[in-house]
CSV table of C-alpha atoms and ligand atoms in Angstrom, one decimal:
chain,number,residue,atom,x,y,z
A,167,UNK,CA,3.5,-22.4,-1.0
A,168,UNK,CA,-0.1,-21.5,-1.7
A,169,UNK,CA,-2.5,-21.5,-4.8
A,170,UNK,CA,-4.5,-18.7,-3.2
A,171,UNK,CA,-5.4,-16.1,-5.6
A,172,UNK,CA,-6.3,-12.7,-6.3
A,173,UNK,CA,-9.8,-13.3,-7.0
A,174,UNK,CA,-10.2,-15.6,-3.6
A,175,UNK,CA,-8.4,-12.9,-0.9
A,176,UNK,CA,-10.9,-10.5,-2.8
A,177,UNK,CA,-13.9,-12.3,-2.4
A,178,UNK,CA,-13.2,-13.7,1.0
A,179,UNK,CA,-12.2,-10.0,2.2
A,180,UNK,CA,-16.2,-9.3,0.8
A,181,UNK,CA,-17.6,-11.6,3.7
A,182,UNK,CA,-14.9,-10.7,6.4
A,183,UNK,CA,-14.7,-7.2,6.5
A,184,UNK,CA,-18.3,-6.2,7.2
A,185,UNK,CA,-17.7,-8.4,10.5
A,186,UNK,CA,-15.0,-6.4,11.1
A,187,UNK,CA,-17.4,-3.6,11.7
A,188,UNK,CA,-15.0,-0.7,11.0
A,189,UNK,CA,-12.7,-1.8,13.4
A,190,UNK,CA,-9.6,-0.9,11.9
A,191,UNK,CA,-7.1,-3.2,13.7
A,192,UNK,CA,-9.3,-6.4,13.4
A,193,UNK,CA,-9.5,-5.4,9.5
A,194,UNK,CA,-6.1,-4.9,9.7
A,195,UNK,CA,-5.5,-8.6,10.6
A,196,UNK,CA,-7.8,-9.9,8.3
A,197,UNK,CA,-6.0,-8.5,5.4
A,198,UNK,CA,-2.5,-9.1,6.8
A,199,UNK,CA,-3.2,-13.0,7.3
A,200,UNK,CA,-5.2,-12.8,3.9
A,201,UNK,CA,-1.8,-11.1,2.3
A,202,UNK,CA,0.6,-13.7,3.8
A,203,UNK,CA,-1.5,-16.3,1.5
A,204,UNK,CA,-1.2,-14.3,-1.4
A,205,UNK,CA,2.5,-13.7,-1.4
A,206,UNK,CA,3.3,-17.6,-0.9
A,207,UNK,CA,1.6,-18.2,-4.3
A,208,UNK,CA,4.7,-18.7,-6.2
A,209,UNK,CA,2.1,-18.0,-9.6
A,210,UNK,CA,-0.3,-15.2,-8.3
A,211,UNK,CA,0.8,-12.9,-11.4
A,212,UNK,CA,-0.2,-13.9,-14.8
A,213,UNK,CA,3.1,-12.8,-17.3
A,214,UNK,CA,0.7,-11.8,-19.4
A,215,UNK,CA,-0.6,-9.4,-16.8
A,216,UNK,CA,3.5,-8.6,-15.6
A,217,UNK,CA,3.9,-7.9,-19.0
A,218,UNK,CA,1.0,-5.3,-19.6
A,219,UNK,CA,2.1,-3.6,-16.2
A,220,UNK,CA,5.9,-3.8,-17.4
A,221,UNK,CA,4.4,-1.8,-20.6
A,222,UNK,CA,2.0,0.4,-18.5
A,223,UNK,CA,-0.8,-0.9,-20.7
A,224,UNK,CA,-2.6,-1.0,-17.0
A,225,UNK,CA,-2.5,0.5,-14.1
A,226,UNK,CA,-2.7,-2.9,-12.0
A,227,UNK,CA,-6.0,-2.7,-10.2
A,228,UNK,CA,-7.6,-6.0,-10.1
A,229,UNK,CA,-10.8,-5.4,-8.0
A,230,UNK,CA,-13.0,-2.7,-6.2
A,231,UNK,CA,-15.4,-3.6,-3.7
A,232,UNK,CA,-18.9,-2.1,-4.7
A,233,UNK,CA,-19.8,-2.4,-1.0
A,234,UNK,CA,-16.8,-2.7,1.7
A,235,UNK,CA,-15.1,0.7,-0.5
A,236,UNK,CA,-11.9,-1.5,-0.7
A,237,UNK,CA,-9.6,-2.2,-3.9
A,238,UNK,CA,-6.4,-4.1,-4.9
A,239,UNK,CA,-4.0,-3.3,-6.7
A,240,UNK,CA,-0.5,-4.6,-8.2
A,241,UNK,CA,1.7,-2.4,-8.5
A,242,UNK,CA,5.2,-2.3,-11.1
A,243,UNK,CA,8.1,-0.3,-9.9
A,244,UNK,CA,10.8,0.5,-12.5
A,245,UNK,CA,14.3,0.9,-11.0
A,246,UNK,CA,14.7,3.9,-9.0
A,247,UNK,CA,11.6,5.1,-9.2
A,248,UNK,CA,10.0,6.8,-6.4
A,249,UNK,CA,6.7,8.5,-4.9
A,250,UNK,CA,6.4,11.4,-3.0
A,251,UNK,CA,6.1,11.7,0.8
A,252,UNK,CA,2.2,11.2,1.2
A,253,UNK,CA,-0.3,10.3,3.2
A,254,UNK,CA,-3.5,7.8,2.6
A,255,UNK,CA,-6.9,8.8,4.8
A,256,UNK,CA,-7.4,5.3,5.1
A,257,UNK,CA,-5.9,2.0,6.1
A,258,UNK,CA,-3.6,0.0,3.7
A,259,UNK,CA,-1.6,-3.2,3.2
A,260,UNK,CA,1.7,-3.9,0.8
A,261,UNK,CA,2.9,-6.9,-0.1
A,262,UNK,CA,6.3,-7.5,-1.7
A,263,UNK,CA,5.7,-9.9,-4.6
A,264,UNK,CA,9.2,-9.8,-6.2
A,265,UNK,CA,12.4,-8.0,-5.9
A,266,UNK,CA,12.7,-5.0,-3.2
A,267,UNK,CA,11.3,-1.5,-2.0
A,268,UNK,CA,12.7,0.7,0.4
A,269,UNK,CA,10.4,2.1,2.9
A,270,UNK,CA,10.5,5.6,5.2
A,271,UNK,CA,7.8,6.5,7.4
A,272,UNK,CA,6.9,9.3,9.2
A,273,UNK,CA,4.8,11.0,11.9
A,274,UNK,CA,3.2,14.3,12.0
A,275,UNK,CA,4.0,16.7,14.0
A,276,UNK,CA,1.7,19.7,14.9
A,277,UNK,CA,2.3,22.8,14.0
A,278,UNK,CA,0.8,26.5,14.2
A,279,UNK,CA,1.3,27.5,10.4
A,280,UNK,CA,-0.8,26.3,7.8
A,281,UNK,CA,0.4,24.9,4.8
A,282,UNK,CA,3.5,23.9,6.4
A,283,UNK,CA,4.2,20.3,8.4
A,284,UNK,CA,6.7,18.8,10.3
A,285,UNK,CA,7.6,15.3,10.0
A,286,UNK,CA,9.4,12.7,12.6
A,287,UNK,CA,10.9,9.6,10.8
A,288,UNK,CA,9.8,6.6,12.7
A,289,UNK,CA,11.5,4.4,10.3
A,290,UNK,CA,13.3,3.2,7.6
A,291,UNK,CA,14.0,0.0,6.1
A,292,UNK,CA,14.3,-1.9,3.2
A,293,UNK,CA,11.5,-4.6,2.0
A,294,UNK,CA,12.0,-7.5,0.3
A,295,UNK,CA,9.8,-10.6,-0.9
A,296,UNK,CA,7.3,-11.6,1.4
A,297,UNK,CA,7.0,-8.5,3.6
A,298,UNK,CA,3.9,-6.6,4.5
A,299,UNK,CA,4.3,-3.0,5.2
A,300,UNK,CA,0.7,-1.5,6.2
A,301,UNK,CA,-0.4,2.2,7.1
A,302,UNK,CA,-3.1,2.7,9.7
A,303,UNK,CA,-5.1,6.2,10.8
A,304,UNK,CA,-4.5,8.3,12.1
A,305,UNK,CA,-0.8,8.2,13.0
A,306,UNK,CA,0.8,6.0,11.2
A,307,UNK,CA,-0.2,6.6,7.7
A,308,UNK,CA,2.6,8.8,6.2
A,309,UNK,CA,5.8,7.0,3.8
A,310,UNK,CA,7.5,7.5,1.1
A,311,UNK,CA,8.4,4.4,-1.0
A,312,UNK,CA,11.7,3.7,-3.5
A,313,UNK,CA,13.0,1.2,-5.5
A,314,UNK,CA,16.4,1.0,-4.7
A,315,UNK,CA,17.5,-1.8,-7.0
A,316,UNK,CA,18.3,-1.6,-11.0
A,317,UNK,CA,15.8,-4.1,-11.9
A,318,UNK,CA,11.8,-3.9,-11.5
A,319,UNK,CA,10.0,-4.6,-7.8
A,320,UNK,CA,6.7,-5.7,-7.9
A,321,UNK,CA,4.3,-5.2,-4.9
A,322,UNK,CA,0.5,-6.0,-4.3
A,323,UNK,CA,-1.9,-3.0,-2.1
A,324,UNK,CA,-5.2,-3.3,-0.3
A,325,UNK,CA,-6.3,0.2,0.3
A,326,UNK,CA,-9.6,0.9,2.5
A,327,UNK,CA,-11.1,3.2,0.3
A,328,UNK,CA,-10.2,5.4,-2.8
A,329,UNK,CA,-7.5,7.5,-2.1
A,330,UNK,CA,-9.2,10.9,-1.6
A,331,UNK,CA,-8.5,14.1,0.0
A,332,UNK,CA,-5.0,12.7,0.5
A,333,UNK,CA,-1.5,14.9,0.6
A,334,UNK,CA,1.9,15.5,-0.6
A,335,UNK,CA,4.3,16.8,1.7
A,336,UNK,CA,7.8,18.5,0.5
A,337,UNK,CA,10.3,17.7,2.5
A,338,UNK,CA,12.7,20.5,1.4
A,339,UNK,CA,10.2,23.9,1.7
A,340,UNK,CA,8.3,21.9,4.6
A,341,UNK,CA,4.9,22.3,2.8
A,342,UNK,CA,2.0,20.2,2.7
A,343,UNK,CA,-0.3,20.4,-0.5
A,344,UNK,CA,-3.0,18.5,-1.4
A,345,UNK,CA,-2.2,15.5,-3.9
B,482,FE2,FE1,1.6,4.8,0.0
């Protein structure tokens, strides 16, 4: 059990990363050990701040680094709800805070067409309180994320950057569109 907050893996992430220097899978570890803390705070949410999520009064992001590029954000998922396939263009770490998510990711393959993709599942597995899931470039940065339960799954995300230029991919007509 840990009293480490939001505000402290934030600020701390402020002084570590830039000795990262970019290197994604020291950065990687910084965050993961910084995320481990954070999920064994029994009180890291505010119900106040559950609530307003619950209600979609916010959209959960609690802090964007003016200089690293990096932001944090909690995220509410009602049951059954679902995202699509997608990619990231940059690094990112999810914590489970409460409940579960089920998790499928996915490699691309090449291929000679544009538009269209082809994906191998690596994986697939479900996620419950106190896991990390990260995504890292370039090859392992593709999922698609569920609540499987009938009750709401909270999960806290460290992204590297804003999620630009980032894409959708349709499993069914095997096209890839921007998102
Ligand atoms: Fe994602």
């Amino acid at each position: 059990m840990s009293h480490y907050t939001l505000g402290r893996f934030c600020q701390e992430l402020e002084q570590f990363l830039p000795r990262c220097e970019g290197h994604q899978d020291a950065i990687l570890k910084t965050v993961i050990q910084g995320m481990q803390k954070l999920l064994s705070n029994p009180d890291l949410l505010d119900p106040d701040f559950v609530g307003a999520l619950k209600a979609g009064h916010t959209d959960g992001r609690v802090y964007t680094s003016p200089e690293q590029g990096f932001f944090v954000q909690v995220f509410a998922w009602p049951p059954g709800v679902e995202t699509p396939v997608h990619d990231h263009n940059t690094w990112g770490v999810m914590g489970i805070l409460e409940n579960q998510l089920a998790v499928t990711e996915y490699q691309l393959l090449p291929t000679d067409t544009e538009g269209q993709f082809q994906l191998k599942e690596l994986d697939r597995f479900n996620a419950g309180p106190g896991a990390i899931v990260y995504v890292s470039m370039p090859d392992a940065e593709i999922h698609h994320i569920r609540n499987p339960t009938e009750t709401y799954s909270f999960s806290v995300h460290i992204y590297g950057a804003e999620l630009e230029n980032t894409h959708v991919f349709d499993l069914e007509s095997g096209q890839v569109r921007s998102a």
